PDB file of C-alpha atoms in Angstrom:
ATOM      1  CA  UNK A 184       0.000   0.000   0.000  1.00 43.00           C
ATOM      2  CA  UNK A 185       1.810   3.591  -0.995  1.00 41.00           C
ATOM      3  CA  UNK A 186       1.973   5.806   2.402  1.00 44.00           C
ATOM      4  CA  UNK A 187       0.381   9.157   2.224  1.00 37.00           C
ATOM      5  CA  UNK A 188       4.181  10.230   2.430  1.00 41.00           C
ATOM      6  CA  UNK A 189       5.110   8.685  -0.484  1.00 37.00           C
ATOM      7  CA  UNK A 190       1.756   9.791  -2.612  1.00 32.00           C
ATOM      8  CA  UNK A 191       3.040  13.635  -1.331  1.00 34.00           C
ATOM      9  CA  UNK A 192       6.351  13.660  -2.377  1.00 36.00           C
ATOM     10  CA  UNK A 193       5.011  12.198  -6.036  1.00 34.00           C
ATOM     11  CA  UNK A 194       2.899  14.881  -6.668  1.00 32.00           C
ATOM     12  CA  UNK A 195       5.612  17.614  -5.895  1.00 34.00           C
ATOM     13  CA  UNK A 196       7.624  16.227  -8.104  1.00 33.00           C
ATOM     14  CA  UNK A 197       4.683  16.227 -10.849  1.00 32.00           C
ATOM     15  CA  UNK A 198       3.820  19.310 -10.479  1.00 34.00           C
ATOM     16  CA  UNK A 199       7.754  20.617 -10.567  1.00 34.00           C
ATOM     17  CA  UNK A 200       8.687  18.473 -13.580  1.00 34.00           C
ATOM     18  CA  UNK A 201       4.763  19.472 -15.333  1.00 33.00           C
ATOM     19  CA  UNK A 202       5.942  22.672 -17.228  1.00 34.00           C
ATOM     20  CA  UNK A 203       5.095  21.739 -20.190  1.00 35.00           C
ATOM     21  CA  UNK A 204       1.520  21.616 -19.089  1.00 39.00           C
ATOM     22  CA  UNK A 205       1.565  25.327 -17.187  1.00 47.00           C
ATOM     23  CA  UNK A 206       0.005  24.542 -13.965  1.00 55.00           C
ATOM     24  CA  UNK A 207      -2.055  27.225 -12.119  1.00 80.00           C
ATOM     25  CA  UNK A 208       0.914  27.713  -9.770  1.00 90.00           C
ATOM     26  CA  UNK A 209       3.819  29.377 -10.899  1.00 94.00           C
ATOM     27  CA  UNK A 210       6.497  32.143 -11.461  1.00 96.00           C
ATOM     28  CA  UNK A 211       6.916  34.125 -14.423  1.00 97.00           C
ATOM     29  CA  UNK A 212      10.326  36.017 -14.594  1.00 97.00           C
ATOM     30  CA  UNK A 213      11.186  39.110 -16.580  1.00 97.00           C
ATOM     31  CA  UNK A 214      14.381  41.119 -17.846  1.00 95.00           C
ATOM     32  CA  UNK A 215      14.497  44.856 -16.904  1.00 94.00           C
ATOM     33  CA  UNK A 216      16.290  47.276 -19.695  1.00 94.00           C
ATOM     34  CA  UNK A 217      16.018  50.999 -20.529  1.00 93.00           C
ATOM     35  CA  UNK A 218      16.360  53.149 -22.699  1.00 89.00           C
ATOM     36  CA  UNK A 219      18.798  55.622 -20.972  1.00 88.00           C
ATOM     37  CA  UNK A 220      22.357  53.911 -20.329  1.00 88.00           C
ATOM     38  CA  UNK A 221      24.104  55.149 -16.603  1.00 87.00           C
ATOM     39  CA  UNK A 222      26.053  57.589 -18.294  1.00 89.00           C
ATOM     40  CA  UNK A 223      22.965  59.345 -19.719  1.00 88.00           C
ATOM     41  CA  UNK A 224      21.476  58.632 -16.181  1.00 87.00           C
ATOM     42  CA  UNK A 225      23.345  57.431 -13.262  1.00 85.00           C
ATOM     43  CA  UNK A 226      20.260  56.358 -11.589  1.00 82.00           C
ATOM     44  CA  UNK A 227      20.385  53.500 -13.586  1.00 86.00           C
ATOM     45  CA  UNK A 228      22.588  51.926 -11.924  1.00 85.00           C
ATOM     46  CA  UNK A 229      20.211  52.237  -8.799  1.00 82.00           C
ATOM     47  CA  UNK A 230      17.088  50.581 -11.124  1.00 86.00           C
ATOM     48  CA  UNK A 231      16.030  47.420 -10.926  1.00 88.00           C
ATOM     49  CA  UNK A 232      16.780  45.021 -13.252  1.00 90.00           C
ATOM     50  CA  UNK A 233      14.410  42.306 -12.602  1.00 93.00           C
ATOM     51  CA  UNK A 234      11.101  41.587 -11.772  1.00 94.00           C
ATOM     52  CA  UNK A 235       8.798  38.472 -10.721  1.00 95.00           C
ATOM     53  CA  UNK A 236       5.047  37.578 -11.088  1.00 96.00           C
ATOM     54  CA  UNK A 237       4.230  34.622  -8.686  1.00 96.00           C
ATOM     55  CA  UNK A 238       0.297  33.275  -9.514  1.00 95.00           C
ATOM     56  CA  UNK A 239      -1.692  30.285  -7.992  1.00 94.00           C
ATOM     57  CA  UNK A 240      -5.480  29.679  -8.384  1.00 91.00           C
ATOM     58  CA  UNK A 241      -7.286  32.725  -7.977  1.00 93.00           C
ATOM     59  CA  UNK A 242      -4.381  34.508  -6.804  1.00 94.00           C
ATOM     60  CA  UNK A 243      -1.473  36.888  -8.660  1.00 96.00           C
ATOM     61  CA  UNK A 244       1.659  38.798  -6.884  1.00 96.00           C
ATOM     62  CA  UNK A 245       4.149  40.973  -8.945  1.00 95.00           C
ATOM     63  CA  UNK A 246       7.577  41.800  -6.737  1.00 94.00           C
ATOM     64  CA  UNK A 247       9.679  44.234  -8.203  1.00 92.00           C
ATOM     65  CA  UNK A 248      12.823  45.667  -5.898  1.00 87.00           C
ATOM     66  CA  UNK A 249      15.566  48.566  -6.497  1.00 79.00           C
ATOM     67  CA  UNK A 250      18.058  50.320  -5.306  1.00 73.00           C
ATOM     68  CA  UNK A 251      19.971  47.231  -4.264  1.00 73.00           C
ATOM     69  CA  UNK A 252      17.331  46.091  -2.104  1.00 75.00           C
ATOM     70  CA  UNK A 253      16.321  49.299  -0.312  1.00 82.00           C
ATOM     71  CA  UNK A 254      13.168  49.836  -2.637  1.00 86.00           C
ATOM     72  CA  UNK A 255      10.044  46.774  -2.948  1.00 90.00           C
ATOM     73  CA  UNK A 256       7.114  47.362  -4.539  1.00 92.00           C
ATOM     74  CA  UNK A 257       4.453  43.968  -4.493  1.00 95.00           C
ATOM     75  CA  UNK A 258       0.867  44.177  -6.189  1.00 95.00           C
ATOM     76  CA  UNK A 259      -1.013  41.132  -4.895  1.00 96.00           C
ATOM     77  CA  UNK A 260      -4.880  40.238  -5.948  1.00 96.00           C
ATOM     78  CA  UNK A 261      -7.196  38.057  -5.261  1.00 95.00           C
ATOM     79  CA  UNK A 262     -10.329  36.805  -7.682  1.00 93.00           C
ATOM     80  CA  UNK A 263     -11.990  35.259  -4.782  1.00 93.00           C
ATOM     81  CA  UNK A 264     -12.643  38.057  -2.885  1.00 94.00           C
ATOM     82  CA  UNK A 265     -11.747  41.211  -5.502  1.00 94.00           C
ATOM     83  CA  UNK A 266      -9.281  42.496  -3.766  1.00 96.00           C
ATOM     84  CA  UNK A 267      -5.738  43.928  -4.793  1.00 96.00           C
ATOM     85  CA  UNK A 268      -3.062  45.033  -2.120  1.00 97.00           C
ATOM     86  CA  UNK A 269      -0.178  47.356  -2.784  1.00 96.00           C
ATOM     87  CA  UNK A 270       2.765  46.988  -0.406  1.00 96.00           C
ATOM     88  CA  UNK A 271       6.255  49.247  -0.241  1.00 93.00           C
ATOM     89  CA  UNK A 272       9.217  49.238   1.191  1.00 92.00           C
ATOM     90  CA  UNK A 273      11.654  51.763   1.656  1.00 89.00           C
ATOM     91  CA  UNK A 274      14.761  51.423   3.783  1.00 89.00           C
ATOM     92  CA  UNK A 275      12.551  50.350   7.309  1.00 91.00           C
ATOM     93  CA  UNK A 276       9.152  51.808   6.270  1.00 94.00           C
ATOM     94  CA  UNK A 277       6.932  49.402   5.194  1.00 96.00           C
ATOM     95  CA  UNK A 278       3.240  49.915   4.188  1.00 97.00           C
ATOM     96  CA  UNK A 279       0.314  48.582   2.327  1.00 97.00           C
ATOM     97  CA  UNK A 280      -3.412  49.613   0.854  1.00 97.00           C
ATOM     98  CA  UNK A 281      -6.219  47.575   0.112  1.00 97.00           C
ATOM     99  CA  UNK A 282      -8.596  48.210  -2.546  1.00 96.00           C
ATOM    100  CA  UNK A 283     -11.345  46.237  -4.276  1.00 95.00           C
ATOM    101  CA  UNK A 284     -10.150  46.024  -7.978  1.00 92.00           C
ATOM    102  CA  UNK A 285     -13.356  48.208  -9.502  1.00 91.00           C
ATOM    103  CA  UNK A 286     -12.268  50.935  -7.730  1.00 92.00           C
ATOM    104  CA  UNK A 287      -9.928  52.925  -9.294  1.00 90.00           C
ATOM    105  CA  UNK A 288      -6.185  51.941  -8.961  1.00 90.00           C
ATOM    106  CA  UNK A 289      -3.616  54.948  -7.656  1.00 88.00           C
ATOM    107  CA  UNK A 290      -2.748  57.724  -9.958  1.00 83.00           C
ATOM    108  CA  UNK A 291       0.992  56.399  -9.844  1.00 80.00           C
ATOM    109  CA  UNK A 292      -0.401  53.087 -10.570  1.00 82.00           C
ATOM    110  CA  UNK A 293      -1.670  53.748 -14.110  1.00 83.00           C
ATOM    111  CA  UNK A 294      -0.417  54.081 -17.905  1.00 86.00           C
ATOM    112  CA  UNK A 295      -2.308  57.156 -19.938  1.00 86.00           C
ATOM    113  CA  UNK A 296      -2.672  54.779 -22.889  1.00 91.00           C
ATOM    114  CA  UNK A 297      -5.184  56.330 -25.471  1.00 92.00           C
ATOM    115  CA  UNK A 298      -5.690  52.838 -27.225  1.00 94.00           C
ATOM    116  CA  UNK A 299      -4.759  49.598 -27.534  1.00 96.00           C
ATOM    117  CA  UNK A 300      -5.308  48.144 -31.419  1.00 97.00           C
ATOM    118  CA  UNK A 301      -4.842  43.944 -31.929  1.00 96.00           C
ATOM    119  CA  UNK A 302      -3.629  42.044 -34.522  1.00 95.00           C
ATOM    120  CA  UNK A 303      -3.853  38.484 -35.604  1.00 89.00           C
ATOM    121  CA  UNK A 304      -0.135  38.269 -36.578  1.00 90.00           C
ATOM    122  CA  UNK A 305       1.064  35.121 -34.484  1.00 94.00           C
ATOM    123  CA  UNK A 306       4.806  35.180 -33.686  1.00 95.00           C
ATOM    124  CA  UNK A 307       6.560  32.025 -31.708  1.00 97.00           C
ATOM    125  CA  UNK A 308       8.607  33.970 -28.894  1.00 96.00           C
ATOM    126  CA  UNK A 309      10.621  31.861 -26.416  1.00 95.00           C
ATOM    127  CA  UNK A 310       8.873  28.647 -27.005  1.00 95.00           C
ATOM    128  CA  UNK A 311       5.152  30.250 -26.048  1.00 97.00           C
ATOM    129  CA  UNK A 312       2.891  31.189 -29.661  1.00 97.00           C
ATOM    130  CA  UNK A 313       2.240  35.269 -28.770  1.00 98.00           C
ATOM    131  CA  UNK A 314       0.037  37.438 -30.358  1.00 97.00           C
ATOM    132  CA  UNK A 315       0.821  41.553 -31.118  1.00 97.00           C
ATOM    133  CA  UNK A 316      -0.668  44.560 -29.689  1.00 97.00           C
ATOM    134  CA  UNK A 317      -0.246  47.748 -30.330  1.00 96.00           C
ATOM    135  CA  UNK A 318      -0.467  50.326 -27.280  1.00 95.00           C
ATOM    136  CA  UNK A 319      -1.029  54.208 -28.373  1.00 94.00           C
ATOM    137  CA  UNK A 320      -0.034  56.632 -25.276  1.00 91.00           C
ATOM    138  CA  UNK A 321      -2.152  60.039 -24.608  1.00 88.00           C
ATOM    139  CA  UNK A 322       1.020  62.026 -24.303  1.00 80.00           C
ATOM    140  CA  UNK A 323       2.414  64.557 -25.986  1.00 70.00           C
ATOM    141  CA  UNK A 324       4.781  63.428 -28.099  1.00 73.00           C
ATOM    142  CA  UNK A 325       2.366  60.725 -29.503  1.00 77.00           C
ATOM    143  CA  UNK A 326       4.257  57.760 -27.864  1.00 86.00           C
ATOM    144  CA  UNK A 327       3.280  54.063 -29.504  1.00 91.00           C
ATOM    145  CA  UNK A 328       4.720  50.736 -28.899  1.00 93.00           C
ATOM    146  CA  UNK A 329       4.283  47.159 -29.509  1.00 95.00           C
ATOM    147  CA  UNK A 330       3.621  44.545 -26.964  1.00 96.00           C
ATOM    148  CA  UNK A 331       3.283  41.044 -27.033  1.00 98.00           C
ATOM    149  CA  UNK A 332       1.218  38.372 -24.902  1.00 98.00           C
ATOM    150  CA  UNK A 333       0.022  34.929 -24.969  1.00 97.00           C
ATOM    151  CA  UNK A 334      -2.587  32.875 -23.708  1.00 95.00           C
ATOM    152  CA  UNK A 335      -0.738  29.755 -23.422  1.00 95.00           C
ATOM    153  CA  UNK A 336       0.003  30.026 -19.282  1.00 94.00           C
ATOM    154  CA  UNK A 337      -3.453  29.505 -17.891  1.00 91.00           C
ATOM    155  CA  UNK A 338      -4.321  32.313 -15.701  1.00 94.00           C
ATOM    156  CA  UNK A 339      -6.929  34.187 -14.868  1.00 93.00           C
ATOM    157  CA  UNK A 340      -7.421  38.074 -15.144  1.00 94.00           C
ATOM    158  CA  UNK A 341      -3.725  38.008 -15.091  1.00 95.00           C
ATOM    159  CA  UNK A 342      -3.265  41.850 -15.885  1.00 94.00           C
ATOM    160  CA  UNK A 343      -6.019  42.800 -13.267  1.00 93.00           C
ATOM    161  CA  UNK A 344      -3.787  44.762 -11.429  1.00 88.00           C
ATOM    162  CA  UNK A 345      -1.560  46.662 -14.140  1.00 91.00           C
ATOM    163  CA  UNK A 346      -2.341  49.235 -17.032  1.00 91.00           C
ATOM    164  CA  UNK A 347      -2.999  46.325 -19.466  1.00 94.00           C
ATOM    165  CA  UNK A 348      -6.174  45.097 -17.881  1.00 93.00           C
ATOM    166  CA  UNK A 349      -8.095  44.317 -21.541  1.00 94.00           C
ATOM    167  CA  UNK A 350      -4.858  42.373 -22.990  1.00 96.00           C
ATOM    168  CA  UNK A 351      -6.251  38.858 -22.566  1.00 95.00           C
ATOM    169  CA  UNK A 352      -3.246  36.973 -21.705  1.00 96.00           C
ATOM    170  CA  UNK A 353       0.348  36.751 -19.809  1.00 97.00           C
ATOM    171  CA  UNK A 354       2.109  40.027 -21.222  1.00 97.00           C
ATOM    172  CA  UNK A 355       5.338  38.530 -22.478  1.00 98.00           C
ATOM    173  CA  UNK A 356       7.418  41.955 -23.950  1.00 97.00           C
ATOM    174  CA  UNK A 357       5.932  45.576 -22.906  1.00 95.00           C
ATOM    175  CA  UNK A 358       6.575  49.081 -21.817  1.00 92.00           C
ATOM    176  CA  UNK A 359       6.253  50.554 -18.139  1.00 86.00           C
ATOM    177  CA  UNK A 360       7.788  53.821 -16.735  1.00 79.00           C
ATOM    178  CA  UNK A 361       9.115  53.937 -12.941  1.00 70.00           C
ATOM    179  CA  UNK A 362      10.235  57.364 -11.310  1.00 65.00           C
ATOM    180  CA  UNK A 363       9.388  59.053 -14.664  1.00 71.00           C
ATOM    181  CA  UNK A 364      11.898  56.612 -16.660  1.00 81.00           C
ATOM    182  CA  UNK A 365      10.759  54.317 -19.513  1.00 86.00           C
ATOM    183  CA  UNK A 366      11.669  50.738 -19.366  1.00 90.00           C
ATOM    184  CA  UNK A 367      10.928  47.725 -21.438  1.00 94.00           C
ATOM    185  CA  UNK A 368      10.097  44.554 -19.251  1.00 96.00           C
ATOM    186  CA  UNK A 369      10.969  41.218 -21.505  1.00 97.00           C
ATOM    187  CA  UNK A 370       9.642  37.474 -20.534  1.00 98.00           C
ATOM    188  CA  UNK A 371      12.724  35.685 -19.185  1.00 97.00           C
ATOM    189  CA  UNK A 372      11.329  32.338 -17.857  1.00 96.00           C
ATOM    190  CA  UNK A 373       8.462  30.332 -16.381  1.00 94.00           C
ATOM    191  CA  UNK A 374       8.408  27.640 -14.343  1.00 91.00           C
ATOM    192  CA  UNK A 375       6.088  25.338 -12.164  1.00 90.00           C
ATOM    193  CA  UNK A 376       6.395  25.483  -8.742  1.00 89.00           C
ATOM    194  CA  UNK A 377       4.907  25.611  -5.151  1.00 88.00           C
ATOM    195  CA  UNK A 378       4.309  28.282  -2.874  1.00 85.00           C
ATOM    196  CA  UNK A 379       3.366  28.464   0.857  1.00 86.00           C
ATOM    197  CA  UNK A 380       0.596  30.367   2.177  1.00 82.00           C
ATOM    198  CA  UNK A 381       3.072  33.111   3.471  1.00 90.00           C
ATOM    199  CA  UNK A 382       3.771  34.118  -0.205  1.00 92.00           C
ATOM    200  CA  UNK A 383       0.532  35.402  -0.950  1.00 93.00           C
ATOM    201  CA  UNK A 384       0.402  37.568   2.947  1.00 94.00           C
ATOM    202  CA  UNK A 385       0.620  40.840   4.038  1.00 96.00           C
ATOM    203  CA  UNK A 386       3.713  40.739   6.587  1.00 95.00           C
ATOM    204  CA  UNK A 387       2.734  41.563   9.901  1.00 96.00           C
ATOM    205  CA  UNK A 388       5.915  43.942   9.940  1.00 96.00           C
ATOM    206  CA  UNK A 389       3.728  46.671   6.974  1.00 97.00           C
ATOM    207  CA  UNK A 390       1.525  49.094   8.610  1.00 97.00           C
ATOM    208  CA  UNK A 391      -1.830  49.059   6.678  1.00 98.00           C
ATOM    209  CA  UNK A 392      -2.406  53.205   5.275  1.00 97.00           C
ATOM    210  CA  UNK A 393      -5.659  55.082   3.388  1.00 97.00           C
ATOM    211  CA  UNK A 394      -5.344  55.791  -0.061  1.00 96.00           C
ATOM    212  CA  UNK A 395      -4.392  59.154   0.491  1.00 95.00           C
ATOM    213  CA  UNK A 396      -1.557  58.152   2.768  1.00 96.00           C
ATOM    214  CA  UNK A 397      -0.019  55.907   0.348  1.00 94.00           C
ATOM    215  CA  UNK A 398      -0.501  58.478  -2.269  1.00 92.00           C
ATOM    216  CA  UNK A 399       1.705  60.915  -0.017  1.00 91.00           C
ATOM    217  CA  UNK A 400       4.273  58.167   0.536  1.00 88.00           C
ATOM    218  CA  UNK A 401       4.883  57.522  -2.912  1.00 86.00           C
ATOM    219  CA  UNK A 402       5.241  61.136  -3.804  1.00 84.00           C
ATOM    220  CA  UNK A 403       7.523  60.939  -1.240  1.00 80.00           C
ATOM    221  CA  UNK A 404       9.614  58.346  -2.670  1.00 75.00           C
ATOM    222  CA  UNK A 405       9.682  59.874  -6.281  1.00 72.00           C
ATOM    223  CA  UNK A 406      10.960  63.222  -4.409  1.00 71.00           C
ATOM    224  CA  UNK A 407      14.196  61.450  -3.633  1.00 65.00           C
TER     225      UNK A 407
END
């Protein structure tokens, strides 16, 4: 008779050998570059480079950190209750905000994209079949870019929490701007694994603020 032991550690190994299949729990990883180099701006070499998007059921958490570690941003949401929580550290102040996801995400927290147009060109992009999109900004100078996403890793709502909300599927190679700087975000790797519960927690050590206090902490960080 197999032990419940023995029936536990096979299906950890299933599910971490499985990537072919793209589970409902997993991390997606992404390259950080810009268009400045540090001599045009030496706060690049403060920037991050990097960032992560952990997902599992209903549930989606994107970590980005900079400044060698002295700056974390997390957006985590949560289908099964329609909720989205914005954490951030800097140096030992830690905070958070909860919001259902209609309301309306924080100024800072938003793209002024004028429209998004699709096409049906298919291109094969790191092993994953990706469609095109192309994102037209409300700015001044007119700003357009292309993007590219795929439905092939299974989850849900997955840009429910970021400026691409109607692309439906994983973005895979986009545009985003942090402390006024554009940078291009390109899909690195994905891979099955298994989180605990902890990952997808507020930290007791992050003090819970209103919208408006959040709003004055982040202008607070982009002052620096």
């Amino acid at each position: 008779m197999v032990s419940l032991r023995t029936l536990f550690f096979s299906l950890i190994i299933i599910v971490l050998f499985s990537s072919c299949t793209h589970d409902n729990e997993g991390v997606i990883e992404y390259n950080i570059t810009y268009d400045q180099s540090p001599d045009d701006n030496p706060l690049i070499n403060l920037m991050p480079t990097s960032m992560d998007f952990y997902f599992k059921d209903q549930k989606i958490l994107t970590q980005i950190q900079g400044w060698m570690g002295i700056f974390k941003s997390i957006q985590m949401s949560d289908l099964e209750d329609s909720t989205n929580v914005l954490m951030m550290k800097l140096l030992d102040k830690k905070y958070y905000y909860v919001r259902h996801l209609r309301d309306a995400p924080l100024a800072f927290e938003t793209l002024n994209i004028k429209n998004i147009e699709y096409s049906e060109k298919d291109t094969l992009y790191k092993g994953f079949n990706c469609k095109h999109a192309k994102v037209y900004m409300n700015d001044s100078v007119a700003t357009e870019f292309d993007l590219l996403y795929t439905d092939e890793i299974k989850i849900p709502s997955p840009n429910r929490n970021n400026p691409f909300s109607e692309i439906p599927g994983v973005l895979m190679q986009f545009r985003m701007e942090f402390k006024g700087i554009p940078l291009r975000l390109d899909f690195k790797a994905y891979r099955d694994t298994v989180f605990p519960e902890t990952t997808f927690a507020v930290p007791s050590s992050y003090k819970k603020l209103s919208r408006k206090e959040m709003s004055d902490f982040f202008n607070e960080l982009n002052a620096i």
